[in-house]
Short mmCIF file of C-alpha atoms in Angstrom, two decimals:
data_model
loop_
_atom_site.label_atom_id
_atom_site.label_comp_id
_atom_site.label_asym_id
_atom_site.label_seq_id
_atom_site.Cartn_x
_atom_site.Cartn_y
_atom_site.Cartn_z
CA MET A 126 215.03 89.98 124.13
CA THR A 127 214.11 89.32 120.09
CA PRO A 128 211.27 91.74 118.42
CA VAL A 129 208.57 89.11 118.42
CA GLU A 130 209.64 89.06 122.41
CA LEU A 131 209.10 93.10 122.51
CA SER A 132 206.18 93.12 120.14
CA ARG A 133 204.67 91.58 122.89
CA THR A 134 205.52 93.93 125.64
CA VAL A 135 204.78 97.05 123.54
CA LEU A 136 201.31 95.21 123.37
CA ARG A 137 201.28 94.50 126.99
CA ALA A 138 202.26 98.26 127.87
CA VAL A 139 198.97 99.64 125.48
CA ARG A 140 196.85 96.36 127.05
CA ARG A 141 197.72 97.89 131.34
CA ALA A 142 196.88 101.85 129.92
CA VAL A 143 193.91 100.52 128.83
CA ASP A 144 193.00 98.34 132.34
CA GLU A 145 194.01 101.54 134.15
CA GLY A 146 191.71 103.95 131.77
CA GLU A 147 194.32 106.28 130.76
CA LEU A 148 193.48 104.85 126.96
CA SER A 149 190.12 103.69 125.32
CA VAL A 150 191.07 102.08 122.87
CA SER A 151 191.03 98.35 121.40
CA VAL A 152 194.19 96.45 122.26
CA PRO A 153 195.24 95.55 118.74
CA GLU A 154 196.48 92.04 117.86
CA ARG A 155 199.80 93.42 116.84
CA VAL A 156 202.06 95.95 117.19
CA VAL A 157 205.24 96.11 114.36
CA VAL A 158 208.68 97.03 116.27
CA THR A 159 211.88 98.42 114.16
CA VAL A 160 215.08 99.49 113.58
CA PRO A 161 215.04 103.38 114.41
CA GLY A 162 214.53 105.90 111.30
CA GLY A 163 216.35 109.13 111.07
CA GLY A 164 215.47 110.94 113.76
CA GLY A 165 215.28 108.32 116.05
CA CYS A 166 217.35 106.54 118.95
CA GLY A 167 217.79 103.40 120.94
CA ASP A 168 217.51 99.84 119.81
CA TYR A 169 213.98 99.60 118.32
CA ALA A 170 210.90 101.93 117.27
CA THR A 171 207.23 101.96 117.12
CA ASN A 172 204.61 103.71 115.64
CA VAL A 173 202.10 102.27 117.90
CA ALA A 174 200.80 105.89 119.70
CA LEU A 175 200.30 106.75 115.87
CA GLN A 176 197.93 103.93 114.85
CA LEU A 177 196.10 104.10 118.50
CA ALA A 178 195.88 108.15 118.46
CA ARG A 179 192.38 108.13 116.25
CA PRO A 180 190.42 105.60 117.74
CA ALA A 181 191.59 107.15 121.09
CA GLY A 182 190.45 110.26 120.24
CA GLN A 183 193.87 111.86 121.48
CA PRO A 184 196.81 113.61 119.93
CA SER A 185 199.76 110.18 119.39
CA LEU A 186 201.85 112.41 121.13
CA ARG A 187 199.63 112.51 124.29
CA VAL A 188 199.45 108.62 123.40
CA ALA A 189 203.01 108.06 123.77
CA GLU A 190 203.37 109.33 126.58
CA ILE A 191 200.81 107.54 127.75
CA LEU A 192 202.77 104.58 126.62
CA ARG A 193 206.37 105.36 127.67
CA PRO A 194 205.84 104.67 131.74
CA TYR A 195 203.94 101.24 130.50
CA LEU A 196 206.65 100.21 128.79
CA ALA A 197 209.57 101.80 130.30
CA GLY A 198 208.91 100.19 133.45
CA ALA A 199 208.80 96.58 131.21
CA ASP A 200 211.67 93.77 131.85
CA GLY A 201 214.90 93.49 129.64
CA VAL A 202 213.98 97.69 129.05
CA ALA A 203 216.42 100.42 129.71
CA ASP A 204 214.49 103.70 128.81
CA VAL A 205 212.42 105.08 126.61
CA VAL A 206 212.26 108.22 124.63
CA VAL A 207 208.96 109.95 122.86
CA THR A 208 210.48 111.38 119.25
CA GLY A 209 208.71 113.02 116.19
CA PRO A 210 205.25 113.11 116.45
CA GLY A 211 204.78 110.06 118.72
CA PHE A 212 207.34 107.53 117.96
CA LEU A 213 208.23 105.62 120.58
CA ASN A 214 212.27 105.05 120.84
CA ILE A 215 213.08 101.88 122.74
CA SER A 216 216.53 101.11 124.14
CA LEU A 217 217.26 97.80 126.20
CA GLY A 218 219.74 96.48 128.14
CA GLY A 219 223.21 96.61 127.17
CA SER A 220 224.24 92.66 127.10
CA ALA A 221 223.42 90.05 124.75
CA PRO A 222 219.79 88.53 125.28
CA ALA A 223 220.95 84.51 126.10
CA GLY A 224 217.63 83.88 124.81
CA LEU A 225 218.32 85.35 121.33
CA VAL A 226 220.95 83.28 120.96
CA GLU A 227 219.55 79.73 121.73
CA GLU A 228 216.79 80.47 119.57
CA ILE A 229 218.94 80.90 116.59
CA LEU A 230 221.27 78.39 117.29
CA ARG A 231 218.53 76.34 118.24
CA ASP A 232 216.57 77.15 114.82
CA GLY A 233 219.53 76.51 113.01
CA PRO A 234 219.86 77.46 109.06
CA ARG A 235 215.92 78.06 109.65
CA TYR A 236 215.86 80.60 112.49
CA GLY A 237 213.22 84.50 111.21
CA TYR A 238 211.34 81.09 109.01
CA ALA A 239 207.44 81.30 109.54
CA PRO A 240 206.68 78.36 111.62
CA SER A 241 204.71 76.57 109.20
CA ALA A 242 207.09 77.13 107.11
CA PRO A 243 208.00 73.93 104.22
CA SER A 244 211.66 73.88 102.97
CA PRO A 245 212.70 76.51 101.16
CA SER A 246 213.17 74.46 97.94
CA ALA A 247 209.42 72.59 98.50
CA GLU A 248 206.10 73.72 97.74
CA SER A 249 203.63 73.37 100.42
CA ARG A 250 199.25 73.42 99.45
CA ASP A 251 198.89 73.70 103.14
CA ALA A 252 200.87 76.84 103.34
CA GLY A 253 198.85 80.45 103.32
CA GLU A 254 199.55 82.45 100.58
CA LEU A 255 199.49 81.16 96.99
CA VAL A 256 202.40 83.16 95.09
CA GLU A 257 203.47 82.54 90.96
CA LEU A 258 205.90 84.38 90.13
CA SER A 259 206.87 85.18 86.50
CA CYS A 260 209.53 86.59 84.52
CA PRO A 261 211.10 86.90 81.58
CA GLY A 262 213.63 84.90 79.70
CA GLU A 263 216.74 86.82 80.76
CA VAL A 264 219.55 85.51 83.23
CA ARG A 265 219.13 87.85 86.59
CA ALA A 266 215.57 87.99 86.16
CA VAL A 267 215.60 84.18 86.57
CA VAL A 268 217.89 84.27 89.02
CA VAL A 269 216.20 86.51 91.11
CA MET A 270 212.31 84.85 90.77
CA ASP A 271 214.74 81.73 91.89
CA THR A 272 215.65 83.28 95.04
CA VAL A 273 212.25 85.59 95.36
CA ALA A 274 210.77 81.84 95.50
CA ARG A 275 213.79 80.55 98.28
CA ILE A 276 212.60 83.46 99.79
CA LEU A 277 208.67 83.36 99.96
CA ARG A 278 208.70 79.42 101.31
CA SER A 279 210.56 80.29 103.78
CA GLN A 280 207.47 82.70 105.36
CA GLY A 281 205.51 79.91 104.53
CA ALA A 282 204.07 80.68 101.31
CA ALA A 283 203.38 78.15 98.38
CA VAL A 284 205.20 79.27 94.86
CA ARG A 285 205.16 78.27 91.75
CA THR A 286 207.53 80.13 88.87
CA ARG A 287 207.46 79.95 84.91
CA CYS A 288 209.97 81.50 82.91
CA GLU A 289 208.25 83.52 79.27
CA GLY A 290 211.18 82.80 77.70
CA GLU A 291 214.20 80.42 76.51
CA ILE A 292 215.63 78.94 79.48
CA VAL A 293 219.44 78.46 78.94
CA PRO A 294 220.80 74.93 80.36
CA GLN A 295 223.35 76.59 81.84
CA TRP A 296 221.37 78.60 84.41
CA ALA A 297 220.21 75.35 86.03
CA ASP A 298 223.82 73.63 85.59
CA ILE A 299 225.80 76.61 87.01
CA LEU A 300 223.74 79.06 88.40
CA GLY A 301 221.10 76.39 90.17
CA VAL A 302 217.91 77.95 89.54
CA ARG A 303 214.71 75.70 89.56
CA VAL A 304 211.76 77.24 87.22
CA ASP A 305 208.87 75.01 87.44
CA GLU A 306 207.60 75.45 83.87
CA ARG A 307 208.19 77.96 80.85
CA SER A 308 204.47 78.87 80.86
CA GLY A 309 201.09 77.83 82.17
CA GLN A 310 197.61 78.06 82.59
CA GLU A 311 197.31 80.91 85.31
CA GLN A 312 195.38 80.25 88.56
CA ALA A 313 192.75 82.05 89.79
CA ALA A 314 194.16 81.43 93.35
CA PHE A 315 197.34 82.12 93.17
CA SER A 316 198.36 86.27 93.08
CA ARG A 317 200.80 87.02 90.26
CA TYR A 318 203.09 88.52 90.28
CA ALA A 319 206.02 89.53 87.52
CA VAL A 320 209.79 89.65 87.89
CA ARG A 321 211.46 92.21 86.37
CA PRO A 322 214.70 93.61 87.49
CA VAL A 323 217.46 95.93 85.14
CA PRO A 324 218.70 93.43 83.26
CA ALA A 325 222.23 91.88 83.38
CA PRO A 326 224.70 93.98 80.73
CA ALA A 327 227.27 91.01 80.38
CA ASP A 328 227.51 87.02 80.28
CA PRO A 329 227.53 85.97 84.62
CA LEU A 330 228.77 82.59 83.72
CA PRO A 331 232.50 82.64 84.10
CA LEU A 332 232.17 84.20 87.66
CA GLY A 333 230.83 80.96 88.71
CA ARG A 334 227.74 80.18 90.98
CA ASP A 335 227.95 81.74 93.79
CA ALA A 336 230.17 85.58 92.55
CA ALA A 337 227.39 85.13 90.05
CA ARG A 338 224.43 85.08 92.19
CA TRP A 339 225.81 87.43 94.47
CA ALA A 340 226.00 90.08 91.65
CA LEU A 341 223.01 90.00 90.19
CA LEU A 342 221.26 89.99 93.67
CA HIS A 343 222.86 92.62 95.98
CA PRO A 344 222.00 95.42 93.83
CA ALA A 345 218.08 96.55 94.18
CA GLY A 346 216.36 95.50 90.79
CA HIS A 347 215.62 98.88 89.90
CA ASP A 348 219.96 99.03 89.89
CA ARG A 349 222.13 98.11 86.85
CA PRO A 350 224.47 94.87 87.91
CA ARG A 351 228.11 95.35 88.38
CA ILE A 352 229.58 91.50 86.06
CA THR A 353 233.07 91.83 86.73
CA ASP A 354 235.87 90.21 88.45
CA GLU A 355 235.28 92.55 91.75
CA HIS A 356 232.81 89.67 92.62
CA LEU A 357 235.91 87.16 92.74
CA VAL A 358 238.63 88.96 95.26
CA GLN A 359 239.62 87.52 98.48
CA ARG A 360 239.49 91.22 100.21
CA GLU A 361 237.20 92.77 102.58
CA SER A 362 236.14 95.10 100.40
CA ASN A 363 234.21 92.74 98.79
CA PRO A 364 230.82 91.74 100.38
CA LEU A 365 230.55 88.79 99.05
CA PHE A 366 233.71 87.71 100.60
CA LEU A 367 233.47 89.83 103.47
CA VAL A 368 229.69 87.51 104.27
CA ARG A 369 231.61 83.97 104.18
CA TYR A 370 235.27 84.96 105.66
CA ALA A 371 232.59 86.25 108.50
CA HIS A 372 230.74 82.94 108.19
CA ALA A 373 234.09 80.68 107.83
CA ARG A 374 235.69 82.77 111.10
CA THR A 375 233.09 81.93 112.97
CA ARG A 376 233.36 78.17 112.32
CA ALA A 377 237.13 78.14 112.88
CA LEU A 378 236.29 79.66 116.25
CA SER A 379 234.44 76.06 117.72
CA ARG A 380 237.02 73.81 116.39
CA ASN A 381 239.77 76.21 118.28
CA ALA A 382 237.79 76.44 121.07
CA ALA A 383 237.07 72.88 121.16
CA ASP A 384 240.53 72.00 121.07
CA LEU A 385 241.11 74.25 123.93
CA GLY A 386 238.26 72.12 125.60
CA PHE A 387 235.53 74.68 125.66
CA THR A 388 232.31 74.77 123.82
CA ALA A 389 229.17 77.38 123.51
CA GLU A 390 227.13 78.52 126.06
CA PRO A 391 224.96 81.39 125.35
CA GLY A 392 224.74 83.74 128.87
CA VAL A 393 225.66 87.24 129.26
CA VAL A 394 228.28 89.24 126.25
CA ALA A 395 228.33 93.12 127.41
CA GLY A 396 229.30 95.79 124.00
CA THR A 397 227.47 93.94 121.63
CA ARG A 398 224.41 95.89 121.09
CA GLU A 399 224.91 96.28 117.15
CA LEU A 400 225.49 92.34 116.46
CA ASP A 401 222.25 91.91 118.81
CA ILE A 402 220.25 93.84 116.89
CA VAL A 403 221.05 92.72 113.17
CA LEU A 404 220.18 89.34 114.82
CA ALA A 405 216.83 89.97 116.15
CA ASP A 406 216.32 91.79 113.42
CA HIS A 407 216.78 88.74 110.84
CA PRO A 408 213.26 87.23 110.73
CA ARG A 409 211.31 91.02 110.03
CA VAL A 410 214.04 91.29 107.28
CA LEU A 411 213.06 87.92 105.81
CA ALA A 412 209.67 89.02 105.96
CA ARG A 413 210.28 92.40 104.44
CA ALA A 414 211.86 90.51 101.88
CA ALA A 415 209.34 88.29 100.87
CA ALA A 416 207.02 91.18 100.90
CA HIS A 417 208.42 93.07 99.03
CA ARG A 418 209.99 90.88 96.50
CA ALA A 419 213.34 91.92 97.04
CA PRO A 420 216.53 89.57 98.08
CA ASP A 421 218.65 92.51 97.49
CA ARG A 422 217.25 93.59 101.27
CA LEU A 423 218.45 90.24 103.12
CA ALA A 424 221.76 90.42 100.82
CA ARG A 425 222.50 93.80 102.37
CA HIS A 426 221.42 92.50 105.50
CA LEU A 427 224.20 89.32 104.94
CA VAL A 428 227.01 92.29 105.45
CA THR A 429 225.66 94.12 107.96
CA VAL A 430 225.84 90.89 110.43
CA ALA A 431 228.96 90.28 109.20
CA ASP A 432 230.55 93.56 109.77
CA ALA A 433 229.12 92.98 112.97
CA VAL A 434 230.17 89.71 114.17
CA LEU A 435 234.07 90.81 113.06
CA ALA A 436 234.19 93.07 115.61
CA LEU A 437 233.53 90.65 117.94
CA LEU A 438 235.77 87.40 117.01
CA PRO A 439 238.84 88.30 118.23
CA ALA A 440 237.26 88.56 121.66
CA VAL A 441 236.36 84.98 122.04
CA LEU A 442 239.43 82.75 122.31
CA PRO A 443 241.02 83.00 125.83
CA LEU A 444 244.66 85.15 125.06
CA GLY A 445 247.60 83.54 126.04
CA ALA A 446 247.53 81.92 129.63
CA GLU A 447 244.24 82.79 130.01
CA LYS A 448 241.99 80.15 131.17
CA PRO A 449 238.34 79.55 129.30
CA ALA A 450 235.69 81.37 131.11
CA ALA A 451 231.68 81.57 131.22
CA ALA A 452 232.43 85.00 128.85
CA HIS A 453 234.39 82.55 126.31
CA ARG A 454 231.84 80.05 125.94
CA ALA A 455 229.01 83.26 125.54
CA ARG A 456 231.21 85.52 122.65
CA LEU A 457 231.52 81.95 121.19
CA ALA A 458 227.99 81.02 121.53
CA LEU A 459 226.97 84.54 120.16
CA ALA A 460 229.98 83.63 117.59
CA ALA A 461 227.87 80.55 116.56
CA ALA A 462 224.55 82.37 116.50
CA ALA A 463 225.67 84.49 113.94
CA GLY A 464 227.49 82.53 111.51
CA THR A 465 224.18 80.76 111.89
CA VAL A 466 222.44 83.58 110.15
CA LEU A 467 225.23 84.36 107.79
CA ALA A 468 224.86 80.34 106.62
CA GLY A 469 220.96 81.08 106.51
CA GLY A 470 220.85 83.67 104.74
CA LEU A 471 223.44 82.30 102.23
CA SER A 472 221.07 79.18 101.42
CA LEU A 473 218.26 81.70 100.88
CA LEU A 474 220.18 83.26 97.95
CA GLY A 475 221.56 80.18 96.56
CA ILE A 476 225.40 80.65 97.80
CA ASP A 477 226.90 78.22 99.46
CA ALA A 478 228.68 79.07 102.34
CA PRO A 479 232.17 77.59 102.90
CA ASP A 480 233.66 76.26 106.99
CA HIS A 481 237.05 77.14 105.19
CA LEU A 482 238.07 80.20 103.41
#
């Protein structure tokens, strides 16, 4: 079950409670489900009871207790626990949802994009949100602005960018940044946002495009980036290498499976809850990275996906004389889905995702 599907499930539980006369509220158009915070449990949590408490005229804890049995009885929901002032913590079934894997493989690198989103390198005047990004003429600011523009476009926004200072030609040649204009007349239709991260302490160009962009994007904007050769180290202790290595491993498994005569087929995969959660959470991560103009959220998310999929990979191919079975095909599909998320995320960061490392 994806977060979108779970959100609909929560809304159906609210509607049933209203229809049964246990709650007297207007059913909201949408509810948010997220990874549980501190003190939470399960796979997802929602604050819908807190959202409905005031209009229902009841304490949020009571609203949560009303909703819990309706939600607990829904297909795909294994358990629901109420914590804190009324958070509903939801545990899903213990196997990878084939529907999620099918969705990722169908959408490809655009998984998590808004339905109407243009190519992240294009601008669509038909998009809903109009955003003008500006930045000073400093290398980190320009790279962050370029990446924020990519992520915003993936969420359906029309974006234009401008720099308030000089653009060094190598920033475009080596780092692959694109800036629409150095300056320009402001348009009232655009919401304006100034991108001003902590400047880079050194020239990142010697690191090359991929390592330089990662070094500038992985830390939060208020943190000072480290411009050192550590980003070039070919070890899993280097987050950039970890992400690209995990992606390359998923691609290698597809090639190896083809040599063994079988292909990926989405199905039930047990014991992969952590990977299921982070893959299902990818659309929310993109949406929050766009809303907060924070590409570091996406970078850190990719590290989490890489960690989770690497634990799966040793079990994907048959061992010894073992014949490929449905479980192997399902694991291969799940690994391929994770590789797709890694490739799509790296692309939005402006970083290459090679099939071979």
